[in-house]
Short mmCIF file of N, CA and C in Angstrom, two decimals:
data_model
loop_
_atom_site.label_atom_id
_atom_site.label_comp_id
_atom_site.label_asym_id
_atom_site.label_seq_id
_atom_site.Cartn_x
_atom_site.Cartn_y
_atom_site.Cartn_z
N MET A 1 9.35 -2.55 29.32
CA MET A 1 8.89 -2.13 27.99
C MET A 1 8.34 -0.72 28.04
N GLN A 2 8.57 0.01 26.95
CA GLN A 2 8.08 1.37 26.84
C GLN A 2 7.02 1.44 25.74
N ASN A 3 6.16 2.43 25.85
CA ASN A 3 5.17 2.67 24.81
C ASN A 3 5.25 4.11 24.32
N VAL A 4 5.10 4.27 23.01
CA VAL A 4 5.00 5.62 22.48
C VAL A 4 3.97 5.60 21.35
N THR A 5 3.19 6.66 21.27
CA THR A 5 2.23 6.78 20.17
C THR A 5 2.64 7.97 19.32
N LEU A 6 2.91 7.70 18.05
CA LEU A 6 3.37 8.74 17.13
C LEU A 6 2.27 9.11 16.15
N LYS A 7 2.23 10.36 15.78
CA LYS A 7 1.31 10.83 14.75
C LYS A 7 2.06 10.72 13.43
N VAL A 8 1.47 10.03 12.47
CA VAL A 8 2.16 9.78 11.20
C VAL A 8 1.26 10.15 10.03
N GLU A 9 1.80 10.94 9.11
CA GLU A 9 1.04 11.36 7.92
C GLU A 9 1.35 10.45 6.72
N GLY A 10 0.36 10.22 5.89
CA GLY A 10 0.59 9.54 4.63
C GLY A 10 0.18 8.07 4.59
N MET A 11 -0.26 7.55 5.74
CA MET A 11 -0.68 6.14 5.76
C MET A 11 -2.11 6.06 5.24
N SER A 12 -2.32 5.27 4.20
CA SER A 12 -3.64 5.30 3.58
C SER A 12 -4.31 3.95 3.44
N CYS A 13 -3.57 2.87 3.48
CA CYS A 13 -4.20 1.58 3.20
C CYS A 13 -3.48 0.46 3.94
N ASN A 14 -3.97 -0.75 3.76
CA ASN A 14 -3.39 -1.89 4.47
C ASN A 14 -1.96 -2.20 4.04
N HIS A 15 -1.60 -1.82 2.79
CA HIS A 15 -0.20 -1.96 2.39
C HIS A 15 0.68 -1.09 3.28
N CYS A 16 0.21 0.10 3.57
CA CYS A 16 0.97 1.03 4.42
C CYS A 16 1.12 0.46 5.83
N VAL A 17 0.02 -0.10 6.33
CA VAL A 17 0.05 -0.73 7.65
C VAL A 17 1.13 -1.79 7.70
N LYS A 18 1.14 -2.66 6.70
CA LYS A 18 2.12 -3.75 6.68
C LYS A 18 3.55 -3.23 6.54
N ALA A 19 3.73 -2.20 5.73
CA ALA A 19 5.07 -1.65 5.52
C ALA A 19 5.62 -1.10 6.83
N ILE A 20 4.79 -0.37 7.56
CA ILE A 20 5.25 0.25 8.81
C ILE A 20 5.40 -0.79 9.91
N GLU A 21 4.42 -1.64 10.07
CA GLU A 21 4.51 -2.65 11.13
C GLU A 21 5.68 -3.59 10.87
N GLY A 22 5.92 -3.90 9.60
CA GLY A 22 7.06 -4.75 9.24
C GLY A 22 8.40 -4.09 9.52
N ALA A 23 8.50 -2.80 9.22
CA ALA A 23 9.75 -2.07 9.45
C ALA A 23 10.05 -1.98 10.95
N LEU A 24 9.01 -1.83 11.76
CA LEU A 24 9.21 -1.75 13.21
C LEU A 24 9.63 -3.11 13.76
N GLU A 25 9.04 -4.15 13.22
CA GLU A 25 9.42 -5.50 13.63
C GLU A 25 10.90 -5.75 13.34
N GLU A 26 11.35 -5.25 12.20
CA GLU A 26 12.75 -5.46 11.81
C GLU A 26 13.75 -4.83 12.79
N ILE A 27 13.34 -3.74 13.44
CA ILE A 27 14.26 -3.14 14.41
C ILE A 27 13.97 -3.64 15.83
N GLY A 28 13.09 -4.62 15.94
CA GLY A 28 12.84 -5.23 17.24
C GLY A 28 11.77 -4.54 18.07
N ALA A 29 10.97 -3.70 17.42
CA ALA A 29 9.85 -3.05 18.11
C ALA A 29 8.54 -3.65 17.59
N SER A 30 7.45 -3.29 18.25
CA SER A 30 6.16 -3.83 17.84
C SER A 30 5.18 -2.68 17.63
N GLY A 31 4.71 -2.51 16.40
CA GLY A 31 3.86 -1.36 16.10
C GLY A 31 2.44 -1.74 15.77
N LYS A 32 1.54 -0.82 16.06
CA LYS A 32 0.12 -1.01 15.73
C LYS A 32 -0.35 0.27 15.07
N VAL A 33 -0.70 0.19 13.79
CA VAL A 33 -1.14 1.36 13.04
C VAL A 33 -2.65 1.54 13.17
N ASN A 34 -3.06 2.78 13.41
CA ASN A 34 -4.47 3.13 13.35
C ASN A 34 -4.65 4.12 12.20
N LEU A 35 -5.19 3.62 11.09
CA LEU A 35 -5.31 4.46 9.89
C LEU A 35 -6.23 5.65 10.12
N ALA A 36 -7.34 5.41 10.79
CA ALA A 36 -8.33 6.47 10.99
C ALA A 36 -7.77 7.60 11.84
N GLU A 37 -7.03 7.24 12.86
CA GLU A 37 -6.47 8.26 13.76
C GLU A 37 -5.10 8.74 13.31
N LYS A 38 -4.56 8.13 12.26
CA LYS A 38 -3.23 8.48 11.76
C LYS A 38 -2.16 8.36 12.84
N THR A 39 -2.23 7.27 13.59
CA THR A 39 -1.26 7.06 14.66
C THR A 39 -0.60 5.69 14.52
N VAL A 40 0.61 5.63 15.09
CA VAL A 40 1.28 4.34 15.24
C VAL A 40 1.65 4.21 16.71
N GLN A 41 1.12 3.17 17.33
CA GLN A 41 1.43 2.91 18.74
C GLN A 41 2.54 1.87 18.75
N VAL A 42 3.62 2.20 19.43
CA VAL A 42 4.78 1.32 19.39
C VAL A 42 5.18 0.88 20.78
N GLU A 43 5.40 -0.41 20.93
CA GLU A 43 5.92 -0.95 22.17
C GLU A 43 7.35 -1.38 21.90
N TYR A 44 8.26 -1.02 22.78
CA TYR A 44 9.67 -1.32 22.52
C TYR A 44 10.45 -1.46 23.83
N ASP A 45 11.54 -2.17 23.72
CA ASP A 45 12.46 -2.35 24.84
C ASP A 45 13.48 -1.22 24.80
N GLU A 46 13.42 -0.35 25.82
CA GLU A 46 14.26 0.85 25.80
C GLU A 46 15.75 0.54 25.90
N ASN A 47 16.10 -0.70 26.21
CA ASN A 47 17.51 -1.09 26.22
C ASN A 47 18.01 -1.43 24.81
N LYS A 48 17.09 -1.62 23.89
CA LYS A 48 17.48 -2.02 22.54
C LYS A 48 17.13 -0.98 21.47
N VAL A 49 16.03 -0.27 21.69
CA VAL A 49 15.52 0.64 20.65
C VAL A 49 15.20 1.98 21.31
N ASN A 50 15.38 3.06 20.57
CA ASN A 50 14.92 4.34 21.10
C ASN A 50 13.95 5.01 20.12
N VAL A 51 13.33 6.07 20.60
CA VAL A 51 12.27 6.71 19.80
C VAL A 51 12.83 7.24 18.48
N GLU A 52 14.08 7.69 18.53
CA GLU A 52 14.69 8.21 17.31
C GLU A 52 14.77 7.15 16.21
N SER A 53 15.17 5.93 16.59
CA SER A 53 15.29 4.86 15.59
C SER A 53 13.91 4.38 15.13
N ILE A 54 12.92 4.52 16.00
CA ILE A 54 11.54 4.18 15.61
C ILE A 54 11.05 5.16 14.55
N LYS A 55 11.29 6.45 14.81
CA LYS A 55 10.88 7.47 13.83
C LYS A 55 11.59 7.25 12.49
N GLU A 56 12.87 6.92 12.59
CA GLU A 56 13.66 6.71 11.37
C GLU A 56 13.11 5.53 10.57
N ALA A 57 12.75 4.45 11.25
CA ALA A 57 12.23 3.27 10.56
C ALA A 57 10.94 3.62 9.81
N ILE A 58 10.11 4.45 10.43
CA ILE A 58 8.84 4.84 9.80
C ILE A 58 9.10 5.78 8.62
N GLU A 59 10.00 6.73 8.83
CA GLU A 59 10.30 7.70 7.76
C GLU A 59 10.98 7.02 6.58
N ASP A 60 11.77 5.99 6.86
CA ASP A 60 12.43 5.25 5.78
C ASP A 60 11.41 4.57 4.86
N GLN A 61 10.22 4.34 5.36
CA GLN A 61 9.16 3.74 4.54
C GLN A 61 8.42 4.80 3.72
N GLY A 62 8.80 6.06 3.91
CA GLY A 62 8.21 7.12 3.10
C GLY A 62 7.09 7.88 3.77
N TYR A 63 7.01 7.80 5.11
CA TYR A 63 5.94 8.50 5.83
C TYR A 63 6.54 9.60 6.71
N ASP A 64 5.72 10.57 7.03
CA ASP A 64 6.18 11.67 7.87
C ASP A 64 5.69 11.51 9.31
N VAL A 65 6.65 11.46 10.22
CA VAL A 65 6.28 11.50 11.64
C VAL A 65 6.16 12.96 12.03
N VAL A 66 5.00 13.36 12.52
CA VAL A 66 4.76 14.78 12.78
C VAL A 66 4.72 15.11 14.27
N MET B 1 -3.20 -5.60 -30.22
CA MET B 1 -3.34 -5.22 -28.81
C MET B 1 -4.60 -4.37 -28.61
N GLN B 2 -5.19 -4.56 -27.46
CA GLN B 2 -6.39 -3.81 -27.10
C GLN B 2 -6.10 -2.91 -25.90
N ASN B 3 -6.87 -1.87 -25.77
CA ASN B 3 -6.75 -1.00 -24.60
C ASN B 3 -8.09 -0.84 -23.92
N VAL B 4 -8.05 -0.83 -22.59
CA VAL B 4 -9.27 -0.53 -21.85
C VAL B 4 -8.88 0.32 -20.64
N THR B 5 -9.71 1.30 -20.33
CA THR B 5 -9.47 2.10 -19.12
C THR B 5 -10.60 1.84 -18.14
N LEU B 6 -10.24 1.36 -16.96
CA LEU B 6 -11.22 1.01 -15.96
C LEU B 6 -11.21 2.02 -14.82
N LYS B 7 -12.38 2.29 -14.27
CA LYS B 7 -12.49 3.13 -13.08
C LYS B 7 -12.40 2.19 -11.88
N VAL B 8 -11.46 2.50 -10.97
CA VAL B 8 -11.22 1.61 -9.83
C VAL B 8 -11.21 2.39 -8.52
N GLU B 9 -11.99 1.92 -7.56
CA GLU B 9 -12.06 2.58 -6.25
C GLU B 9 -11.11 1.92 -5.25
N GLY B 10 -10.56 2.73 -4.37
CA GLY B 10 -9.78 2.19 -3.25
C GLY B 10 -8.28 2.28 -3.41
N MET B 11 -7.81 2.75 -4.56
CA MET B 11 -6.37 2.87 -4.77
C MET B 11 -5.91 4.17 -4.11
N SER B 12 -4.97 4.06 -3.19
CA SER B 12 -4.62 5.26 -2.43
C SER B 12 -3.14 5.62 -2.44
N CYS B 13 -2.26 4.67 -2.73
CA CYS B 13 -0.83 4.98 -2.58
C CYS B 13 0.00 4.15 -3.55
N ASN B 14 1.29 4.35 -3.50
CA ASN B 14 2.17 3.63 -4.43
C ASN B 14 2.20 2.12 -4.20
N HIS B 15 1.90 1.70 -2.96
CA HIS B 15 1.78 0.25 -2.73
C HIS B 15 0.62 -0.30 -3.57
N CYS B 16 -0.45 0.45 -3.62
CA CYS B 16 -1.63 0.03 -4.40
C CYS B 16 -1.28 -0.05 -5.88
N VAL B 17 -0.55 0.96 -6.34
CA VAL B 17 -0.13 0.99 -7.74
C VAL B 17 0.66 -0.28 -8.07
N LYS B 18 1.61 -0.61 -7.22
CA LYS B 18 2.44 -1.79 -7.47
C LYS B 18 1.65 -3.08 -7.39
N ALA B 19 0.71 -3.15 -6.44
CA ALA B 19 -0.10 -4.36 -6.29
C ALA B 19 -0.92 -4.60 -7.56
N ILE B 20 -1.52 -3.54 -8.08
CA ILE B 20 -2.38 -3.69 -9.25
C ILE B 20 -1.55 -3.91 -10.51
N GLU B 21 -0.53 -3.11 -10.71
CA GLU B 21 0.29 -3.29 -11.92
C GLU B 21 0.97 -4.66 -11.92
N GLY B 22 1.37 -5.11 -10.74
CA GLY B 22 1.99 -6.44 -10.63
C GLY B 22 1.01 -7.56 -10.95
N ALA B 23 -0.22 -7.42 -10.46
CA ALA B 23 -1.24 -8.45 -10.71
C ALA B 23 -1.57 -8.52 -12.19
N LEU B 24 -1.60 -7.38 -12.86
CA LEU B 24 -1.90 -7.37 -14.30
C LEU B 24 -0.76 -7.99 -15.09
N GLU B 25 0.46 -7.70 -14.65
CA GLU B 25 1.62 -8.29 -15.30
C GLU B 25 1.56 -9.82 -15.21
N GLU B 26 1.12 -10.30 -14.06
CA GLU B 26 1.05 -11.76 -13.84
C GLU B 26 0.10 -12.46 -14.81
N ILE B 27 -0.95 -11.76 -15.24
CA ILE B 27 -1.86 -12.39 -16.20
C ILE B 27 -1.48 -12.03 -17.64
N GLY B 28 -0.35 -11.35 -17.79
CA GLY B 28 0.14 -11.06 -19.15
C GLY B 28 -0.39 -9.77 -19.74
N ALA B 29 -0.95 -8.91 -18.90
CA ALA B 29 -1.40 -7.60 -19.37
C ALA B 29 -0.47 -6.53 -18.81
N SER B 30 -0.65 -5.31 -19.30
CA SER B 30 0.21 -4.23 -18.85
C SER B 30 -0.66 -3.07 -18.37
N GLY B 31 -0.56 -2.73 -17.08
CA GLY B 31 -1.44 -1.72 -16.52
C GLY B 31 -0.71 -0.46 -16.11
N LYS B 32 -1.44 0.64 -16.16
CA LYS B 32 -0.90 1.93 -15.72
C LYS B 32 -1.95 2.57 -14.83
N VAL B 33 -1.60 2.73 -13.55
CA VAL B 33 -2.56 3.30 -12.60
C VAL B 33 -2.41 4.81 -12.54
N ASN B 34 -3.54 5.51 -12.55
CA ASN B 34 -3.56 6.94 -12.29
C ASN B 34 -4.33 7.16 -10.99
N LEU B 35 -3.59 7.43 -9.91
CA LEU B 35 -4.22 7.56 -8.59
C LEU B 35 -5.19 8.73 -8.54
N ALA B 36 -4.79 9.86 -9.14
CA ALA B 36 -5.61 11.06 -9.06
C ALA B 36 -6.94 10.87 -9.78
N GLU B 37 -6.89 10.19 -10.93
CA GLU B 37 -8.11 9.99 -11.71
C GLU B 37 -8.84 8.70 -11.35
N LYS B 38 -8.23 7.92 -10.45
CA LYS B 38 -8.81 6.62 -10.04
C LYS B 38 -9.07 5.72 -11.23
N THR B 39 -8.09 5.66 -12.13
CA THR B 39 -8.25 4.81 -13.30
C THR B 39 -7.06 3.86 -13.45
N VAL B 40 -7.34 2.76 -14.15
CA VAL B 40 -6.27 1.85 -14.56
C VAL B 40 -6.40 1.66 -16.06
N GLN B 41 -5.36 2.05 -16.77
CA GLN B 41 -5.36 1.89 -18.21
C GLN B 41 -4.61 0.60 -18.51
N VAL B 42 -5.23 -0.30 -19.23
CA VAL B 42 -4.66 -1.62 -19.45
C VAL B 42 -4.50 -1.92 -20.93
N GLU B 43 -3.33 -2.36 -21.29
CA GLU B 43 -3.07 -2.83 -22.65
C GLU B 43 -2.94 -4.35 -22.58
N TYR B 44 -3.62 -5.01 -23.49
CA TYR B 44 -3.61 -6.48 -23.43
C TYR B 44 -3.82 -7.08 -24.80
N ASP B 45 -3.36 -8.31 -24.91
CA ASP B 45 -3.53 -9.09 -26.13
C ASP B 45 -4.85 -9.84 -26.03
N GLU B 46 -5.82 -9.48 -26.89
CA GLU B 46 -7.16 -10.04 -26.76
C GLU B 46 -7.21 -11.54 -27.07
N ASN B 47 -6.13 -12.09 -27.60
CA ASN B 47 -6.07 -13.54 -27.80
C ASN B 47 -5.68 -14.29 -26.53
N LYS B 48 -5.16 -13.53 -25.56
CA LYS B 48 -4.69 -14.18 -24.33
C LYS B 48 -5.47 -13.77 -23.09
N VAL B 49 -5.94 -12.54 -23.09
CA VAL B 49 -6.57 -11.98 -21.89
C VAL B 49 -7.88 -11.31 -22.30
N ASN B 50 -8.87 -11.37 -21.42
CA ASN B 50 -10.08 -10.59 -21.70
C ASN B 50 -10.37 -9.63 -20.55
N VAL B 51 -11.33 -8.74 -20.78
CA VAL B 51 -11.61 -7.69 -19.79
C VAL B 51 -12.07 -8.31 -18.47
N GLU B 52 -12.79 -9.41 -18.59
CA GLU B 52 -13.28 -10.05 -17.37
C GLU B 52 -12.13 -10.50 -16.46
N SER B 53 -11.10 -11.08 -17.06
CA SER B 53 -9.97 -11.54 -16.25
C SER B 53 -9.14 -10.37 -15.72
N ILE B 54 -9.14 -9.27 -16.46
CA ILE B 54 -8.45 -8.06 -15.99
C ILE B 54 -9.17 -7.52 -14.75
N LYS B 55 -10.50 -7.43 -14.83
CA LYS B 55 -11.28 -6.97 -13.67
C LYS B 55 -11.06 -7.88 -12.47
N GLU B 56 -11.03 -9.17 -12.74
CA GLU B 56 -10.84 -10.15 -11.66
C GLU B 56 -9.48 -9.97 -10.99
N ALA B 57 -8.45 -9.76 -11.79
CA ALA B 57 -7.11 -9.58 -11.23
C ALA B 57 -7.05 -8.37 -10.32
N ILE B 58 -7.75 -7.30 -10.72
CA ILE B 58 -7.77 -6.08 -9.90
C ILE B 58 -8.58 -6.30 -8.63
N GLU B 59 -9.74 -6.94 -8.79
CA GLU B 59 -10.60 -7.17 -7.61
C GLU B 59 -9.94 -8.12 -6.62
N ASP B 60 -9.18 -9.07 -7.13
CA ASP B 60 -8.46 -10.00 -6.24
C ASP B 60 -7.45 -9.28 -5.35
N GLN B 61 -7.02 -8.10 -5.76
CA GLN B 61 -6.10 -7.32 -4.94
C GLN B 61 -6.85 -6.48 -3.90
N GLY B 62 -8.18 -6.56 -3.92
CA GLY B 62 -8.96 -5.87 -2.90
C GLY B 62 -9.54 -4.53 -3.33
N TYR B 63 -9.62 -4.31 -4.64
CA TYR B 63 -10.14 -3.04 -5.16
C TYR B 63 -11.44 -3.27 -5.91
N ASP B 64 -12.25 -2.22 -6.00
CA ASP B 64 -13.53 -2.33 -6.70
C ASP B 64 -13.44 -1.70 -8.07
N VAL B 65 -13.72 -2.51 -9.09
CA VAL B 65 -13.85 -1.97 -10.44
C VAL B 65 -15.29 -1.50 -10.58
N VAL B 66 -15.46 -0.22 -10.89
CA VAL B 66 -16.83 0.34 -10.89
C VAL B 66 -17.32 0.64 -12.30
#
């Protein structure tokens, strides 16, 4: 398993947390949002998911990965 | 029809807008959230809904009517 922590702009509330964590779950990754630090920590299997698709899943929810 | 504009704390994003407008719709009222002004403008039929139940619907979504 691999871990990556991304800086993400625009996350403001628990709805945002659920939207992002849900989108990551859908691609087979596991995310943990920290609203205060504006980060998403993601654990993923590098044989199934890559960082590019993780960023895409987050951006598809309307947030900016910076 | 009656109109009331409530000041509501904690609304931060479009998920919040949908949560609140959806909850008002469920009780038969029609709400319009203004994120910048932190207000919810509600139109309702005073024979079916009262301000107390409108406040309750909003608070049940996790927001504070002030």
